Amino acid sequence: MIRRTLIALAIGLLLAAGMAQTVRIGLHQDPPNLDPILSQAFSDRSVTYQIYDRLVDLDENLTIVPMLATSWEVSDDGLVYTLQIREGVTFHDGTPLDAESVRYTLDRNLTREGSARRDELSSIENVAVTGPHTVEITLRSPNAAFLAVLSGNAGAIVSPTAAEAAGADFGNAPVGSGPFIFDSRERQNHLTLRANDDYWNGAPSIRQLVYRPFPDADVRVANLLSGGVDIIIPIEPKDIASVDAADGYDVIAYDSLGWRALVMNLTRPPFDDPQVRLAVAQAIDRAALAAVVYDNAVVPLIGPFPPNTPGYDPDLEAPAYDPEAARATLEAAGALGTEFTLLILPHEVLHGQFWQAILTQAGFVVQIEQMEAGPYLEVVNNMRHDATLVGWSGRIDPDPQFFPWVHSTGNLNWGGFDDPRIDDLLESARAETDPVTREGLYRDVARLVVEESMIVWGIQSQNIVGVASNLEGIPLIPDGTVRWHGVTVR
Amino acid sequence: MVRTRTPVTTKPLGAPASPWARGFTRFLRNRLALTGLVILLIFSALAILAPVITPYGMAEVNFSRLRAGPSPEHRLGTDELGRDTLTRVIYGARISLTVGLGSVVIAMFVGSLLGMLAGFIGGWFDEVVMRVMDAMLALPFLVLAIALAAILGPNLQNTILAIAIVSTPPFARLTRGQVLGEKARDYVQASTALGARGMRTLLRHILPNILSVIIVQASLAMAIAVLAESALSFLGLGVQPPTPSWGSMLNTSRGYLATQPWMAFSPGTAIFLVVLALNLVGDGLRDAFDPRTRSG
Amino acid sequence: MITFALRRLLATIPTLLVVTLLVFGLVRLLPGDPARLMLGESANPQAIAELRTQMGLDRPIMVQYAAWLADVVRLDLGRSLVDNASVSRIIGQKLPTTIELSLLSMLVALVLAVPAGTIGAVKRGKPIDSAVTVFALAGISLPNFFLGILLIFFFSVQLRWVPASGYVGLLEDPLRNLSLMALPAITIGVGLGAILTRYLRASLIETLSQDYVRTALAKGVPGLAVITRHALRNAMIPVITAFGLQLGTLLGGAIITEQIFSIPGFGRLLVDAVSTRDLPVIQGVVLIAALAVFLVSFVVDLLYAAADPRITYS
């Protein structure tokens, strides 16, 4: 009897030890695509950042730090970047990583059909391998944001052998050089990575990462609190209190780079009229927004650059909240009772209803239309919407943070911006090498956009994760993606 | 479906001779069915009088009273935007009953017409119509409804349309079977022999005889339609905010089950009561008017 | 018997063809250009045109249908627009979960329906029969999404007996799988059980009134034995038929229930595919659902014929 108990105990301990080495992560969606050139979703990066090393990385203070590039030099004219590539690194399939792999990857990013990285890297003119571990990247024009771009999926180096063999299917069989190796996946159920014991920076202490998608926020929390997963990314603000109160679980909230805003279609009525837009700007009660929709877990934001990012302007002013003035403005514009459709993603229903309620008070008639990401993108890319609520994960450099949204050629130009003043400012900022002057130019653009209420910002997003207390060493990097290499399980 | 021997009720003296009146009397004696009818009448009255009797506006928000529990000002509490739950449950009755009634009326009309024509005309028309109906019946109700709602786009009219389409085949099958049965009877054959025009024969003789069967099916179909509407809006495929629907209220409430469970109880109970009432009435009507399928 | 089976099978073929036509037409009506959806936002028009040609979207609709049908017959349901995975494979992955859920739900339904239906029939007209009738009607009227929420509230939030949701494969961890499947199975099983209770009660009432049962009772065979050994067995025949007819109800229940409890099954697949406009997956799911209904009603027919000597195979 005793012996049996002992055996059971031993098995139990073994199981517990096995469990401790596995970290199960609850995500808000099943990562759509693990191929760095096709990936567009925030949830992808939770996985791709473990599988692939990038040329450079960010730390908690948003400083660019070496990763696969051990050092870099920039020519005085800002056009040539010379990168030293780390030696002795191999991909998960055994292919050695060298300068040629970097050239192959950047070339793939730029030329492959459907690449979502092409815009980010459009300033590249040429990539040359000048030594076994030296790469020289020449730009068409100076781009101060270039290194920051390489800290994202655009700088994720893929195994050329594996990428060639898999072709379009690479996202289902990803091979990089990162601390974790793709193991298996069943869509909508689990995605499993295992530790890369030969990792150049030391084998990770966690043996296995299991990602599980829980699109439903309530289900996500329930799984965390019932021990089904060890961390959930993200956690909805309304659930903060219940996770915080639970034994053995913590809520970690830290500033992100992103925001939530109302993007209006400036190319057609009603929002081609600056007065109508002013009414919207006057109607938004950001304090109520933070309280009602985000349970005060976020802070109001009036412009594109949150306080923790370059470009932030403490003196920026937006039209003051004043519901009566909003109504009066709308009436003066002869637009009381203006009807429009507010396009939202399904998880933004409460957010959408908040805007609907306050804009109804201001005299608008607002219809809400919900769409999943695929059809949603088709509508906004073709400017078939009146207005939409946008959540932006943010970038550390003001150029990728703002250019895509407001430049006439920007790939997220869902407002239909086509304003020479804005384009000129953004273009000269891109070419500007003096950081102070450059930041000033971005402030000018932000002021212009806010003054004419072309986009109405609401709040700065927060990275909020719910996590089991036995996970230690999670780095709080504002881009919101956890790097699991250094995390340990107590 | 199942024939059982029901004790023959002795007719009261002076019982009306018409089968309709007899059915009606039987229905009124069925206490469960009457309860259902009363519940339905109450909900219908609430739905019709909603703007008059509700204490707040349908979409009236109050950011200082978010997700509040029941209180004298808000008898059923408030929701995540501080809107009055009682008000929204009452307005929700409008959506549920509109969709239930609307879709079943359409399905009843179209389905019965198709079934009657198929039964009467026969031949290739019958073959084609009934094949399509059979094929639709093979697709699970909710699967088809979801696919249709997704195709048509989410709003009130399309919800009605999607549910109407899915509810049509049973009516067609039922009426076709009835028509074939009645056609074989002497009086129809007699009247066709006399040269009465086809359509008129159909309407004058067959319609009254199969009306009771259609009505019974309609009341049961409406219970299913109300359930389907709330299921669609539960999945976000029904009416869009801020219009309240019991299904979408219930879906929202799931997020607050640990802290504000009452948010789930009001809309859930409302759906349950209305569907139960419709089933009670449907059962009662079947027992009263359609003795062949009486279940004892 | 075999002739009967073949004849019955042949008779379903025209309807089956109409089903495929409906399923094909249904999805073609969805808004959005499949080629564009597939390539994503940054695709250029030329690439879209090429893909349209490649996918055959530029051919006449009936040609497209014929090609699609030919693929379907070879069990090739196309590829998902979201991740290019084979639709047959995706469905194959999800189906076992939903089948497990369905079987467990049926178990719950039987556990509820057999005693309740029997009591109702035996004590016909007594207060307990009225109670059975009312509860059965209540069970039919209770929306499964409300029931699911109530179950989560009482058993997960209040009592903390079982996790609110989640899924672990049956083979991975059978115990945890069953504890996670308990609430979903009850959610579907209650409604199904209520329907079966009504069938069983009515069918048993009829059986009990038949001569052989009366004879047995008159001979002094104990009532319970008569019921379990003779009457119930016969009364189950129409109940099995009813089971077959309720497959649609079961699948509908699975859609909602898998959504509430976050179970990665067939129903979740449909809802996800609808929201991402993943046309081939929607098409595949609807088609497989219809085929399942056909298959089950066919099997039920055969069983029914085999079980009931009164049915002739002509």
mmCIF file of C-alpha atoms in Angstrom, chain A residues 24 32-33 40 113-116 118 168-169 172 185-190 212-216 218-220 222-223 225-228 346 371-375 377-378 381-382 411-412 414, chain C residues 32-33 36-37 39-44 47 50 79 82-85 89-90 93-94 97 160 163-169 172 176 180 259-262 264 268-269 272 274-277:
data_model
loop_
_atom_site.group_PDB
_atom_site.id
_atom_site.type_symbol
_atom_site.label_atom_id
_atom_site.label_comp_id
_atom_site.label_asym_id
_atom_site.label_seq_id
_atom_site.Cartn_x
_atom_site.Cartn_y
_atom_site.Cartn_z
ATOM 1 C CA ARG A 24 0.970 27.337 -21.810
ATOM 2 C CA PRO A 32 -2.874 33.411 -38.684
ATOM 3 C CA ASN A 33 0.543 33.147 -40.295
ATOM 4 C CA GLN A 40 0.266 40.852 -40.219
ATOM 5 C CA GLU A 113 4.453 37.799 -53.879
ATOM 6 C CA GLY A 114 2.140 39.122 -51.178
ATOM 7 C CA SER A 115 4.952 40.187 -48.852
ATOM 8 C CA ALA A 116 3.634 42.425 -46.106
ATOM 9 C CA ARG A 118 7.775 45.348 -48.679
ATOM 10 C CA ALA A 168 4.198 29.180 -50.003
ATOM 11 C CA ASP A 169 3.664 26.737 -47.151
ATOM 12 C CA ASN A 172 3.051 26.003 -41.630
ATOM 13 C CA ARG A 185 0.136 22.714 -34.480
ATOM 14 C CA GLU A 186 -3.519 22.004 -34.851
ATOM 15 C CA ARG A 187 -5.435 25.052 -35.969
ATOM 16 C CA GLN A 188 -7.790 26.545 -33.390
ATOM 17 C CA ASN A 189 -6.452 24.139 -30.798
ATOM 18 C CA HIS A 190 -2.760 24.302 -30.050
ATOM 19 C CA ARG A 212 -3.800 28.005 -27.316
ATOM 20 C CA PRO A 213 -6.277 30.374 -28.952
ATOM 21 C CA PHE A 214 -9.230 31.684 -26.925
ATOM 22 C CA PRO A 215 -10.967 34.336 -29.021
ATOM 23 C CA ASP A 216 -13.522 34.787 -26.278
ATOM 24 C CA ASP A 218 -14.191 35.247 -20.811
ATOM 25 C CA VAL A 219 -13.012 31.842 -21.865
ATOM 26 C CA ARG A 220 -9.455 33.129 -21.799
ATOM 27 C CA ALA A 222 -11.548 31.160 -17.153
ATOM 28 C CA ASN A 223 -8.732 29.054 -18.546
ATOM 29 C CA LEU A 225 -7.892 30.849 -13.407
ATOM 30 C CA SER A 226 -8.674 27.154 -13.758
ATOM 31 C CA GLY A 227 -5.034 26.337 -14.501
ATOM 32 C CA GLY A 228 -5.623 25.565 -18.165
ATOM 33 C CA PRO A 346 -16.214 42.127 -33.555
ATOM 34 C CA MET A 371 -16.732 42.665 -39.610
ATOM 35 C CA GLU A 372 -13.995 40.135 -39.121
ATOM 36 C CA ALA A 373 -10.466 41.155 -40.055
ATOM 37 C CA GLY A 374 -10.492 39.751 -43.600
ATOM 38 C CA PRO A 375 -13.586 41.470 -44.967
ATOM 39 C CA LEU A 377 -9.533 45.073 -44.479
ATOM 40 C CA GLU A 378 -11.169 44.779 -47.860
ATOM 41 C CA ASN A 381 -8.495 49.454 -48.014
ATOM 42 C CA ASN A 382 -11.023 50.387 -50.673
ATOM 43 C CA ASN A 411 -0.469 51.399 -46.446
ATOM 44 C CA LEU A 412 -2.843 52.092 -43.558
ATOM 45 C CA TRP A 414 -7.780 54.447 -44.114
ATOM 46 C CA GLY C 32 -16.254 39.383 -51.457
ATOM 47 C CA ASP C 33 -13.951 38.142 -54.161
ATOM 48 C CA ARG C 36 -8.785 38.940 -53.279
ATOM 49 C CA LEU C 37 -9.589 37.574 -49.851
ATOM 50 C CA LEU C 39 -4.145 37.282 -51.351
ATOM 51 C CA GLY C 40 -4.830 39.885 -48.720
ATOM 52 C CA GLU C 41 -4.734 43.628 -48.668
ATOM 53 C CA SER C 42 -1.521 44.401 -50.462
ATOM 54 C CA ALA C 43 -2.072 42.209 -53.496
ATOM 55 C CA ASN C 44 -1.843 43.798 -56.921
ATOM 56 C CA ALA C 47 -1.870 38.730 -59.122
ATOM 57 C CA GLU C 50 -3.953 35.280 -62.163
ATOM 58 C CA ARG C 79 -8.192 24.545 -49.354
ATOM 59 C CA VAL C 82 -7.040 31.554 -44.342
ATOM 60 C CA ASP C 83 -4.081 29.205 -44.188
ATOM 61 C CA ASN C 84 -4.200 27.123 -47.339
ATOM 62 C CA ALA C 85 -4.741 23.933 -45.337
ATOM 63 C CA ARG C 89 -8.054 17.569 -43.217
ATOM 64 C CA ILE C 90 -9.320 20.452 -41.074
ATOM 65 C CA GLN C 93 -9.363 17.059 -37.233
ATOM 66 C CA LYS C 94 -12.461 18.693 -35.777
ATOM 67 C CA THR C 97 -14.287 16.164 -30.945
ATOM 68 C CA ARG C 160 -15.821 25.717 -8.753
ATOM 69 C CA PRO C 163 -13.386 24.591 -15.308
ATOM 70 C CA ALA C 164 -15.671 26.958 -17.202
ATOM 71 C CA SER C 165 -14.304 25.970 -20.543
ATOM 72 C CA GLY C 166 -11.420 24.682 -22.514
ATOM 73 C CA TYR C 167 -10.528 21.509 -24.267
ATOM 74 C CA VAL C 168 -8.027 18.722 -23.880
ATOM 75 C CA GLY C 169 -7.933 15.811 -26.295
ATOM 76 C CA GLU C 172 -4.058 13.320 -24.195
ATOM 77 C CA ARG C 176 -9.528 16.130 -17.792
ATOM 78 C CA LEU C 180 -14.292 19.553 -19.428
ATOM 79 C CA GLN C 259 -18.815 28.460 -28.897
ATOM 80 C CA ILE C 260 -19.721 28.902 -25.224
ATOM 81 C CA PHE C 261 -17.265 26.327 -23.910
ATOM 82 C CA SER C 262 -14.502 27.037 -26.411
ATOM 83 C CA PRO C 264 -12.425 23.268 -31.028
ATOM 84 C CA ARG C 268 -16.707 26.305 -33.883
ATOM 85 C CA LEU C 269 -15.142 25.671 -37.260
ATOM 86 C CA ASP C 272 -15.014 30.868 -37.358
ATOM 87 C CA VAL C 274 -18.324 32.371 -41.393
ATOM 88 C CA SER C 275 -16.632 35.251 -39.635
ATOM 89 C CA THR C 276 -13.470 35.048 -41.731
ATOM 90 C CA ARG C 277 -15.464 34.399 -44.933
#
